[in-house]
Amino acid sequence: MLAVHFGAGNIGRGFIGSLLSQSGYDVVFVDVNDKVVQALQQRGQYEVIIAGETTETQVVRHVSALHSQHQRNEIIDQIARADLVTTAVGPNVLPLISQTIAEGLQKRITVCSQPVHVIACENMIGGSEYLKKYVWEHLSEQEQASLKDKCAFLNCAVDRIVPNQSHDDPLTVVVEPFFEWVIETKEVIGDIPHMIGAHFVDDLQPYIERKLFTVNTGHAIVAYLGYRKKYETIHQAMADGDILSDVTNALRESGRVLVHQYGWNEAEHQAYIEKIVQRFVNPSMTDEVTRVARSPIRKLGPNDRLIRPAMKYYECFGEVPTSLAKGIAALLLFDYEGDEEAVQLQQTIKESGVEGALETYAKLPSDHPLAVEIKKQMLYM
Ligand SMILES: NC(=O)c1ccc[n+]([C@@H]2O[C@H](COP(=O)([O-])OP(=O)(O)OC[C@H]3O[C@@H](n4cnc5c(N)ncnc54)[C@H](O)[C@@H]3O)[C@@H](O)[C@H]2O)c1
Ligand SMILES: O=P(O)(O)OC[C@@H](O)[C@@H](O)[C@H](O)[C@H](O)CO
């Protein structure tokens, strides 16, 4: 079995590549990082260090790599005969890899009759559908029709905290023990792909929202509040009692929406929250506040981890969620110069005010009670 995986970064090597290799796939990573691509090509294996109460090292074998820009023909050939195409490149990069994927699928029409499943493993709702939209733009109507029974895009939710890495070996990756990969089966063609450790469901919506609006909502709030207080790591920020209490309150708010909307059992959801809070304080890993806070414009999107649960809360219960609003206020104050989106966000705020930024990026009108509360929270910071 062959899997082509775009993005040999933290989650690509630390989770997706590792699980696919364990499931019996030969994994061809595609990346733009020369050092990582060369090391994978030379060694064909790497180490994943699972850092929990004890430490375990796994060797991931049967891997190779291609350069995303310099080896396009080889990538297209691999996609033409792959069983699986996966991505973990970040939502903003999906449009950039869509043409290569489209050309691989074009070639596949003539060289392979087996179905291929494409799975975007990004922190977003409908990630694979989003990728499909861009891939389809590069294909004619006839090609799209030929691929109808040969290619399916499966949405998924992927959960494992993998921090930025700083080892002498560019391939070694430290990960937390916990992982969850939930994949929607609605669009599957033929047999469900063989993947050890993945959980297949008919309807992904409750799972992706539970993950995004608990793990990522909480994580983002710790990071933005932590940045305000000059903490460098998530671990340090979580040791601050005020931040811990703000995060817990925000997760109570997003949890209220999730229980109301999807009927998750309240006690089980509370246990889920507690487990996630424990994952944030894992002392065996160093996760930087600036990694978790990265791309604040994406994170301020109307369907992302802060605005969507906050808006749903307001719609469902007619009240403004003050702790989520506080998290959004902290995001708006994230002025880290090492992050392009943070710089752009601060520039927008300078030119159009907080109201302008909320309208532009969150699609939130300035007179909406949530916008009013966010501005109020900013005054206290
Ligand atoms: N790290 C985590 O804890 C985690 C967990 C779950 C989901 N995710 C999601 O996974 C995705 C990747 O996150 P990450 O933390 O691994 O980031 P990362 O920056 O470590 O990895 C992204 C990789 O994509 C590569 N890339 C960039 N442009 C490319 C291109 N044109 N072609 C091929 N590769 C390209 C980069 O070189 C990098 O190696 C994001 O959507 C993130 O939200 C991350
Ligand atoms: O990857 P982002 O930028 O969407 O979010 C940052 C972190 O919250 C995220 O990477 C988590 O570590 C991950 O989603 C855990 O499963």
Short mmCIF file of N, CA and C in Angstrom, two decimals, residues 109-169:
data_model
loop_
_atom_site.label_atom_id
_atom_site.label_comp_id
_atom_site.label_asym_id
_atom_site.label_seq_id
_atom_site.Cartn_x
_atom_site.Cartn_y
_atom_site.Cartn_z
N ILE A 109 -6.28 8.82 -13.97
CA ILE A 109 -7.43 8.43 -14.79
C ILE A 109 -7.00 7.38 -15.83
N THR A 110 -5.79 7.55 -16.37
CA THR A 110 -5.37 6.62 -17.42
C THR A 110 -4.53 5.46 -16.88
N VAL A 111 -3.90 5.63 -15.71
CA VAL A 111 -2.97 4.56 -15.29
C VAL A 111 -3.47 3.67 -14.14
N CYS A 112 -4.54 4.04 -13.47
CA CYS A 112 -4.92 3.25 -12.29
C CYS A 112 -6.44 3.19 -12.14
N SER A 113 -6.96 1.98 -11.92
CA SER A 113 -8.42 1.86 -11.80
C SER A 113 -8.86 1.78 -10.33
N GLN A 114 -7.89 1.68 -9.41
CA GLN A 114 -8.23 1.57 -7.98
C GLN A 114 -8.65 2.93 -7.41
N PRO A 115 -9.54 2.95 -6.41
CA PRO A 115 -9.90 4.24 -5.81
C PRO A 115 -8.78 4.79 -4.93
N VAL A 116 -8.76 6.12 -4.79
CA VAL A 116 -7.82 6.77 -3.87
C VAL A 116 -8.63 7.66 -2.93
N HIS A 117 -8.24 7.67 -1.66
CA HIS A 117 -8.89 8.55 -0.69
C HIS A 117 -7.92 9.68 -0.32
N VAL A 118 -8.45 10.89 -0.28
CA VAL A 118 -7.63 12.06 0.05
C VAL A 118 -8.13 12.59 1.40
N ILE A 119 -7.21 12.75 2.34
CA ILE A 119 -7.61 13.18 3.69
C ILE A 119 -6.73 14.35 4.14
N ALA A 120 -7.35 15.52 4.30
CA ALA A 120 -6.62 16.68 4.81
C ALA A 120 -6.70 16.66 6.33
N CYS A 121 -5.52 16.55 6.98
CA CYS A 121 -5.49 16.45 8.45
C CYS A 121 -5.11 17.81 9.03
N GLU A 122 -6.00 18.74 8.92
CA GLU A 122 -5.74 20.12 9.36
C GLU A 122 -6.75 20.48 10.44
N ASN A 123 -6.41 21.50 11.23
CA ASN A 123 -7.35 21.93 12.28
C ASN A 123 -8.39 22.86 11.69
N MET A 124 -9.35 22.30 11.01
CA MET A 124 -10.42 23.13 10.45
C MET A 124 -11.63 22.25 10.16
N ILE A 125 -12.78 22.90 10.09
CA ILE A 125 -14.00 22.17 9.75
C ILE A 125 -14.02 21.98 8.24
N GLY A 126 -14.29 20.75 7.79
CA GLY A 126 -14.41 20.49 6.34
C GLY A 126 -13.10 20.67 5.58
N GLY A 127 -11.98 20.27 6.16
CA GLY A 127 -10.67 20.48 5.54
C GLY A 127 -10.53 19.77 4.20
N SER A 128 -10.98 18.52 4.11
CA SER A 128 -10.80 17.76 2.86
C SER A 128 -11.72 18.30 1.78
N GLU A 129 -12.92 18.70 2.18
CA GLU A 129 -13.86 19.31 1.22
C GLU A 129 -13.27 20.61 0.66
N TYR A 130 -12.63 21.37 1.54
CA TYR A 130 -12.00 22.63 1.16
C TYR A 130 -10.88 22.36 0.15
N LEU A 131 -10.07 21.34 0.42
CA LEU A 131 -8.99 20.98 -0.51
C LEU A 131 -9.59 20.54 -1.84
N LYS A 132 -10.67 19.75 -1.79
CA LYS A 132 -11.30 19.26 -3.03
C LYS A 132 -11.72 20.43 -3.93
N LYS A 133 -12.27 21.47 -3.30
CA LYS A 133 -12.72 22.63 -4.06
C LYS A 133 -11.55 23.18 -4.91
N TYR A 134 -10.39 23.30 -4.31
CA TYR A 134 -9.23 23.83 -5.04
C TYR A 134 -8.71 22.83 -6.08
N VAL A 135 -8.67 21.55 -5.71
CA VAL A 135 -8.19 20.53 -6.66
C VAL A 135 -9.11 20.50 -7.88
N TRP A 136 -10.41 20.53 -7.64
CA TRP A 136 -11.41 20.44 -8.72
C TRP A 136 -11.29 21.62 -9.70
N GLU A 137 -10.84 22.78 -9.18
CA GLU A 137 -10.68 23.96 -10.06
C GLU A 137 -9.63 23.72 -11.15
N HIS A 138 -8.73 22.76 -10.90
CA HIS A 138 -7.68 22.48 -11.89
C HIS A 138 -8.08 21.37 -12.85
N LEU A 139 -9.29 20.84 -12.72
CA LEU A 139 -9.71 19.70 -13.54
C LEU A 139 -10.89 20.08 -14.43
N SER A 140 -10.94 19.50 -15.62
CA SER A 140 -12.07 19.76 -16.52
C SER A 140 -13.29 19.00 -16.00
N GLU A 141 -14.46 19.34 -16.54
CA GLU A 141 -15.68 18.64 -16.11
C GLU A 141 -15.59 17.15 -16.42
N GLN A 142 -14.97 16.86 -17.58
CA GLN A 142 -14.83 15.46 -17.98
C GLN A 142 -13.92 14.70 -16.99
N GLU A 143 -12.83 15.36 -16.59
CA GLU A 143 -11.91 14.71 -15.64
C GLU A 143 -12.61 14.52 -14.29
N GLN A 144 -13.35 15.52 -13.87
CA GLN A 144 -14.07 15.39 -12.60
C GLN A 144 -15.03 14.20 -12.66
N ALA A 145 -15.71 14.05 -13.80
CA ALA A 145 -16.67 12.93 -13.94
C ALA A 145 -15.92 11.60 -13.92
N SER A 146 -14.75 11.54 -14.58
CA SER A 146 -13.99 10.28 -14.60
C SER A 146 -13.51 9.90 -13.20
N LEU A 147 -13.29 10.92 -12.36
CA LEU A 147 -12.76 10.63 -11.03
C LEU A 147 -13.85 10.34 -10.00
N LYS A 148 -15.09 10.51 -10.41
CA LYS A 148 -16.21 10.40 -9.46
C LYS A 148 -16.17 9.09 -8.65
N ASP A 149 -15.91 7.98 -9.33
CA ASP A 149 -15.89 6.70 -8.62
C ASP A 149 -14.47 6.25 -8.28
N LYS A 150 -13.53 7.15 -8.45
CA LYS A 150 -12.12 6.77 -8.25
C LYS A 150 -11.43 7.57 -7.18
N CYS A 151 -12.05 8.66 -6.75
CA CYS A 151 -11.36 9.54 -5.81
C CYS A 151 -12.35 10.17 -4.84
N ALA A 152 -12.08 10.00 -3.55
CA ALA A 152 -12.99 10.58 -2.54
C ALA A 152 -12.19 11.39 -1.54
N PHE A 153 -12.75 12.50 -1.12
CA PHE A 153 -12.12 13.36 -0.11
C PHE A 153 -12.86 13.13 1.21
N LEU A 154 -12.13 12.66 2.23
CA LEU A 154 -12.76 12.33 3.51
C LEU A 154 -12.38 13.37 4.56
N ASN A 155 -13.37 14.01 5.16
CA ASN A 155 -13.07 14.95 6.24
C ASN A 155 -12.61 14.20 7.48
N CYS A 156 -11.78 14.85 8.29
CA CYS A 156 -11.31 14.17 9.50
C CYS A 156 -11.00 15.18 10.61
N ALA A 157 -10.84 14.65 11.81
CA ALA A 157 -10.37 15.44 12.95
C ALA A 157 -9.12 14.74 13.47
N VAL A 158 -8.07 15.51 13.68
CA VAL A 158 -6.82 14.88 14.09
C VAL A 158 -6.33 15.56 15.37
N ASP A 159 -6.00 14.74 16.36
CA ASP A 159 -5.63 15.29 17.66
C ASP A 159 -4.41 14.60 18.25
N ARG A 160 -3.34 15.32 18.36
CA ARG A 160 -2.14 14.94 19.12
C ARG A 160 -1.31 16.20 19.24
N ILE A 161 -0.89 16.53 20.44
CA ILE A 161 -0.06 17.75 20.59
C ILE A 161 1.37 17.40 20.21
N VAL A 162 1.84 18.07 19.16
CA VAL A 162 3.22 17.88 18.72
C VAL A 162 3.87 19.27 18.65
N PRO A 163 4.71 19.59 19.64
CA PRO A 163 5.32 20.93 19.68
C PRO A 163 6.38 21.10 18.60
N ASN A 164 6.91 22.32 18.48
CA ASN A 164 8.06 22.53 17.60
C ASN A 164 9.24 21.74 18.14
N GLN A 165 10.08 21.27 17.25
CA GLN A 165 11.16 20.35 17.63
C GLN A 165 12.51 21.06 17.59
N SER A 166 13.40 20.68 18.49
CA SER A 166 14.75 21.29 18.47
C SER A 166 15.76 20.21 18.85
N HIS A 167 15.97 19.27 17.93
CA HIS A 167 16.94 18.20 18.17
C HIS A 167 18.06 18.34 17.15
N ASP A 168 19.19 17.71 17.44
CA ASP A 168 20.28 17.70 16.44
C ASP A 168 19.80 16.99 15.19
N ASP A 169 19.04 15.93 15.39
CA ASP A 169 18.51 15.17 14.25
C ASP A 169 17.24 15.86 13.72
#
